[in-house]
Amino acid sequence: MLSAVGIVLFCSAIGAYGRPRGRILGGRETAPHAMPYMASLQEGGKHICGGFLISQEWVLSAAHCLEDTANGTFQVLLGAHSLTAPEPNKRLYGVRRLAAHPGSSEETNEDDLLLVQLSEPATLGPDVKTLPLQSEDRELPARTFCLAAGWGFTKNTGQRPDRLQWAELPTMSRAECNERRFHDGEITPRMMCTEVKSVRRDTCKGDSGGPLVCHGVAEGVVTAGSRVCGNWRKPGIYTRVAPYLPWINGVMASPN
Ligand code: 5W5
């Protein structure tokens, strides 16, 4: 499914008259560098999570992305469309500091944020740009169309895309997302959801840490707790950004 950007689009298992068509499509490939804030968080040279550039030196991602990492070296790839092909403004940065939110835990999706400080300020340009964060702590109306992108799974069977994928995902109200048939009370006021529905557009494994972009600003971060992807009963879950601005600004301002 649409992994954090490995957006899996099950384009429909259902046709116009509700007949199953059984066809599975992946999400769409972005135009190269259309989302210049996207980062690939890598360990030992392998993509593990998405992230996005919020200042010249800092990338925001998800705390769970540090789980089951074999204490290999973390690096951040910026300016990429393909993970493997040579690209002029693509560059791998070292990591100076990893700051997981102190409230994050392996068991829940609570406070699932990670700040990554690059070893040196990123070189900005047309392919490498920062994404502004939502500063107003207000809930978006349900069915606001937002964008998610990533190099995560494009199928539940584990297909990994080489090039950045994206999907348009409508928000679901917290009240609806907390209904018993969906996430049954697990969604806190600091989280938000997107609908999966019958089109099965969703984020998936490896898309975590990437942004949910609504009206051009980062509204949420794809959570990294494991979940089924592309199932209408399991809406996508995001950590809302606005409630965490004090923590984000505090970490970025603190000396290391
Ligand atoms: C993650 C991960 C990974 C998730 C990437 C979300 C890979 C948590 C790191 C730890 C293998 C659905 C693993 C291959 C997990 N995590 C990261 C590529 N990365 C989900 N958690 C979800 O490479 O496992 O992704 O819905 F991405 F290319 F496949 O996330 C929105 C199932 C398991």
Coordinates of C-alpha atoms and ligand atoms in Angstrom, one line a residue:
M1 CA 0.0 0.0 0.0
L2 CA 1.1 3.4 -0.1
S3 CA 4.0 3.2 2.1
A4 CA 5.3 6.3 3.3
V5 CA 5.4 7.2 0.0
G6 CA 5.6 3.9 -1.3
I7 CA 2.1 4.6 -1.8
V8 CA 0.3 1.6 -2.8
L9 CA -2.7 2.3 -4.7
F10 CA -5.0 -0.7 -5.0
C11 CA -6.8 0.8 -7.7
S12 CA -9.7 -0.8 -7.1
A13 CA -10.8 -3.9 -6.2
I14 CA -14.3 -2.8 -7.0
G15 CA -15.7 -1.7 -10.3
A16 CA -18.5 0.7 -11.1
Y17 CA -21.2 -1.7 -10.1
G18 CA -19.4 -3.1 -7.1
R19 CA -18.0 -6.2 -8.9
P20 CA -14.6 -7.1 -7.8
R21 CA -12.1 -6.4 -10.5
G22 CA -9.1 -7.8 -8.6
R23 CA -6.6 -5.4 -10.2
I24 CA -3.9 -3.8 -8.1
L25 CA -2.1 -0.7 -9.1
G26 CA 0.7 1.0 -7.4
G27 CA 0.7 4.7 -6.5
R28 CA 1.9 7.2 -9.1
E29 CA 5.5 8.2 -9.6
T30 CA 6.0 11.9 -8.9
A31 CA 7.5 14.2 -11.5
P32 CA 11.2 14.2 -10.7
H33 CA 11.9 16.5 -7.8
A34 CA 8.3 17.7 -7.5
M35 CA 8.6 17.2 -3.8
P36 CA 12.1 18.7 -3.1
Y37 CA 11.6 18.5 0.7
M38 CA 11.5 14.7 0.7
A39 CA 14.3 12.8 2.4
S40 CA 15.2 9.2 2.5
L41 CA 16.4 8.1 5.9
Q42 CA 18.9 5.3 5.4
E43 CA 20.7 2.8 7.5
G44 CA 23.7 1.0 6.0
G45 CA 22.9 2.4 2.6
K46 CA 19.3 1.1 2.6
H47 CA 16.1 3.2 2.6
I48 CA 14.2 2.6 5.9
C49 CA 11.9 5.6 6.2
G50 CA 10.9 8.9 4.7
G51 CA 11.5 12.3 6.3
F52 CA 11.4 15.9 5.2
L53 CA 13.6 18.9 5.4
I54 CA 12.2 21.6 7.7
S55 CA 15.3 23.8 8.0
Q56 CA 18.8 23.8 6.4
E57 CA 20.1 21.4 9.0
W58 CA 17.0 19.4 10.2
V59 CA 14.9 16.6 8.9
L60 CA 11.6 15.6 10.6
S61 CA 10.7 11.9 10.6
A62 CA 9.2 9.2 12.9
A63 CA 10.6 7.9 16.1
H64 CA 9.7 4.3 15.3
C65 CA 12.1 4.5 12.4
L66 CA 14.9 3.9 14.8
E67 CA 13.5 0.5 15.8
D68 CA 15.1 -2.7 14.7
T69 CA 18.0 -0.9 13.2
A70 CA 21.2 -2.9 13.4
N71 CA 23.1 0.0 14.9
G72 CA 24.4 0.7 11.4
T73 CA 25.2 4.2 10.2
F74 CA 22.3 6.5 9.6
Q75 CA 22.4 8.8 6.6
V76 CA 20.0 11.1 5.0
L77 CA 19.5 11.3 1.2
L78 CA 18.3 14.7 -0.2
G79 CA 17.6 15.8 -3.7
A80 CA 16.7 12.3 -4.9
H81 CA 14.0 11.0 -7.2
S82 CA 15.6 7.6 -7.8
L83 CA 17.2 5.9 -4.9
T84 CA 19.8 4.3 -7.1
A85 CA 20.4 6.4 -10.3
P86 CA 22.9 9.2 -10.4
E87 CA 21.2 12.5 -10.1
P88 CA 22.9 15.9 -10.2
N89 CA 21.6 17.4 -7.0
K90 CA 21.3 14.2 -5.0
R91 CA 23.5 14.0 -1.9
L92 CA 23.9 11.8 1.1
Y93 CA 24.4 13.6 4.4
G94 CA 25.8 12.3 7.6
V95 CA 23.9 12.6 10.9
R96 CA 25.1 14.8 13.8
R97 CA 22.2 14.2 16.1
L98 CA 19.0 12.0 16.4
A99 CA 16.4 13.3 18.8
A100 CA 13.4 10.9 19.2
H101 CA 10.4 12.5 21.0
P102 CA 10.7 11.5 24.7
G103 CA 7.1 10.4 24.7
S104 CA 7.5 7.9 21.9
S105 CA 7.4 4.2 22.7
E106 CA 7.5 0.9 20.8
E107 CA 4.0 -0.1 21.8
T108 CA 2.0 2.9 20.6
N109 CA 1.8 5.6 17.9
E110 CA 2.1 8.2 20.6
D111 CA 4.5 11.1 19.9
D112 CA 6.0 9.3 17.0
L113 CA 8.5 12.0 15.9
L114 CA 12.2 12.1 15.2
L115 CA 14.4 15.1 14.6
V116 CA 17.5 14.4 12.6
Q117 CA 20.3 17.0 12.5
L118 CA 22.5 16.8 9.4
S119 CA 26.3 16.8 9.8
E120 CA 26.3 20.0 7.8
P121 CA 23.7 22.4 6.5
A122 CA 22.1 21.1 3.3
T123 CA 22.8 22.8 0.0
L124 CA 19.4 24.2 -1.0
G125 CA 18.3 24.5 -4.6
P126 CA 15.5 23.6 -7.0
D127 CA 15.8 19.9 -5.9
V128 CA 16.3 20.5 -2.2
K129 CA 13.9 22.8 -0.4
T130 CA 12.4 23.1 3.1
L131 CA 8.7 22.4 3.8
P132 CA 6.9 24.7 6.2
L133 CA 5.1 23.2 9.2
Q134 CA 1.5 23.9 10.1
S135 CA 1.6 26.3 13.0
E136 CA -2.1 26.6 13.7
D137 CA -3.3 23.9 16.1
R138 CA -6.7 23.4 14.4
E139 CA -8.3 20.3 13.0
L140 CA -8.7 20.3 9.2
P141 CA -12.2 19.6 7.8
A142 CA -12.9 16.0 6.9
R143 CA -12.1 15.1 3.3
T144 CA -9.5 17.7 2.8
F145 CA -7.2 16.4 0.1
C146 CA -3.6 16.1 1.1
L147 CA -0.5 14.6 -0.4
A148 CA 1.8 11.8 0.8
A149 CA 4.9 10.6 -0.9
G150 CA 7.6 8.1 -0.3
W151 CA 9.7 5.2 -1.3
G152 CA 7.8 2.6 0.8
F153 CA 6.0 -0.5 -0.3
T154 CA 3.8 -0.2 -3.3
K155 CA 2.2 -3.5 -2.7
N156 CA 1.3 -5.4 0.4
T157 CA 3.6 -8.2 -1.0
G158 CA 6.6 -5.9 -0.4
Q159 CA 7.4 -4.3 -3.7
R160 CA 9.9 -1.5 -3.3
P161 CA 9.9 1.4 -5.8
D162 CA 13.2 2.9 -6.8
R163 CA 11.5 6.3 -7.7
L164 CA 9.4 8.5 -5.5
Q165 CA 5.7 7.7 -5.4
W166 CA 2.8 9.9 -4.3
A167 CA -0.9 9.8 -3.7
E168 CA -3.7 12.2 -2.8
L169 CA -5.4 11.1 0.4
P170 CA -8.5 12.6 1.9
T171 CA -8.5 13.3 5.7
M172 CA -11.0 11.5 7.9
S173 CA -12.4 13.2 11.0
R174 CA -10.9 12.0 14.3
A175 CA -14.4 11.1 15.5
E176 CA -15.0 8.8 12.5
C177 CA -11.5 7.4 12.7
N178 CA -12.1 6.5 16.3
E179 CA -15.3 4.5 15.5
R180 CA -15.2 0.9 16.4
R181 CA -15.0 -0.3 12.8
F182 CA -11.9 1.8 12.3
H183 CA -9.2 2.6 15.0
D184 CA -11.6 2.2 17.9
G185 CA -10.5 5.1 20.2
E186 CA -6.7 4.9 19.4
I187 CA -6.5 8.2 17.7
T188 CA -5.5 11.0 20.1
P189 CA -6.0 14.7 19.5
R190 CA -2.4 14.8 18.4
M191 CA -3.0 12.4 15.6
M192 CA -5.0 12.5 12.4
C193 CA -6.2 10.0 9.8
T194 CA -6.7 9.6 6.1
E195 CA -9.3 7.5 4.4
V196 CA -8.3 4.3 2.6
K197 CA -11.7 3.4 1.2
S198 CA -12.3 1.0 -1.7
V199 CA -9.6 2.6 -3.9
R200 CA -7.1 1.5 -1.3
R201 CA -4.9 4.4 -1.4
D202 CA -2.7 4.4 1.6
T203 CA 0.8 4.8 3.0
C204 CA 2.8 1.7 3.9
K205 CA 6.0 0.3 5.3
G206 CA 8.9 2.6 4.4
D207 CA 6.7 5.7 3.9
S208 CA 6.8 6.4 7.6
G209 CA 8.4 9.7 8.6
G210 CA 7.3 11.4 5.4
P211 CA 4.9 14.4 5.5
L212 CA 1.2 14.6 4.9
V213 CA 1.0 17.9 3.0
C214 CA -2.2 19.8 3.0
H215 CA -2.5 23.2 1.3
G216 CA 1.2 23.3 0.9
V217 CA 2.3 22.8 4.5
A218 CA 3.2 19.7 6.5
E219 CA 0.1 18.9 8.6
G220 CA 1.2 15.5 9.7
V221 CA 4.0 12.9 9.7
V222 CA 3.3 9.3 8.6
T223 CA 3.5 7.2 11.8
A224 CA 5.7 4.2 11.8
G225 CA 3.9 1.7 14.0
S226 CA 3.2 -1.4 11.9
R227 CA -0.2 -1.7 10.4
V228 CA -2.1 -3.3 7.5
C229 CA -1.9 -1.1 4.5
G230 CA -4.7 -0.5 2.0
N231 CA -7.5 -1.9 4.2
W232 CA -10.5 0.5 4.4
R233 CA -11.0 -0.5 8.1
K234 CA -7.5 0.8 8.9
P235 CA -7.2 4.4 7.9
G236 CA -3.7 5.9 7.7
I237 CA -2.4 7.4 10.9
Y238 CA -0.3 10.6 11.2
T239 CA 1.2 12.6 14.0
R240 CA -0.1 16.1 13.8
V241 CA 2.7 18.7 13.6
A242 CA 1.2 21.8 15.1
P243 CA 1.0 20.5 18.7
Y244 CA 4.7 19.6 18.7
L245 CA 6.1 23.0 17.5
P246 CA 7.4 23.8 21.0
W247 CA 9.3 20.5 21.2
I248 CA 10.6 20.9 17.6
N249 CA 11.8 24.4 18.1
G250 CA 13.3 23.6 21.5
V251 CA 15.4 20.7 20.1
M252 CA 16.5 22.8 17.1
A253 CA 17.5 25.6 19.4
S254 CA 19.3 23.5 22.0
P255 CA 23.1 23.2 21.7
N256 CA 24.4 19.7 21.1
Ligands
5W5_1 C1 8.0 1.3 9.1 C2 10.5 0.1 8.1 C3 11.5 -0.6 5.9 C4 4.9 0.1 8.8 C5 11.7 -0.1 4.7 C6 5.5 1.4 9.3 C7 12.0 -1.0 3.7 C8 9.4 1.0 11.2 C9 11.5 1.3 10.1 C10 10.8 0.7 11.4 C11 11.8 -2.9 5.1 C12 3.2 -1.1 7.6 C13 11.5 -2.0 6.2 C14 12.1 -2.3 3.8 C15 5.5 -1.1 9.1 N1 9.2 1.2 9.8 C16 10.4 1.3 9.0 C17 11.2 -0.1 1.6 N2 11.2 0.3 7.0 C18 3.0 1.3 7.7 N3 6.8 1.3 9.9 C19 3.7 0.1 8.1 O1 12.3 -0.4 2.4 O2 10.1 -1.0 8.4 O3 7.9 1.5 7.9 O4 1.9 1.4 7.4 F1 10.5 0.9 2.1 F2 11.7 0.3 0.4 F3 10.4 -1.1 1.4 O5 3.6 2.5 7.6 C20 2.9 3.7 7.2 C21 3.8 -2.3 8.0 C22 5.0 -2.3 8.7

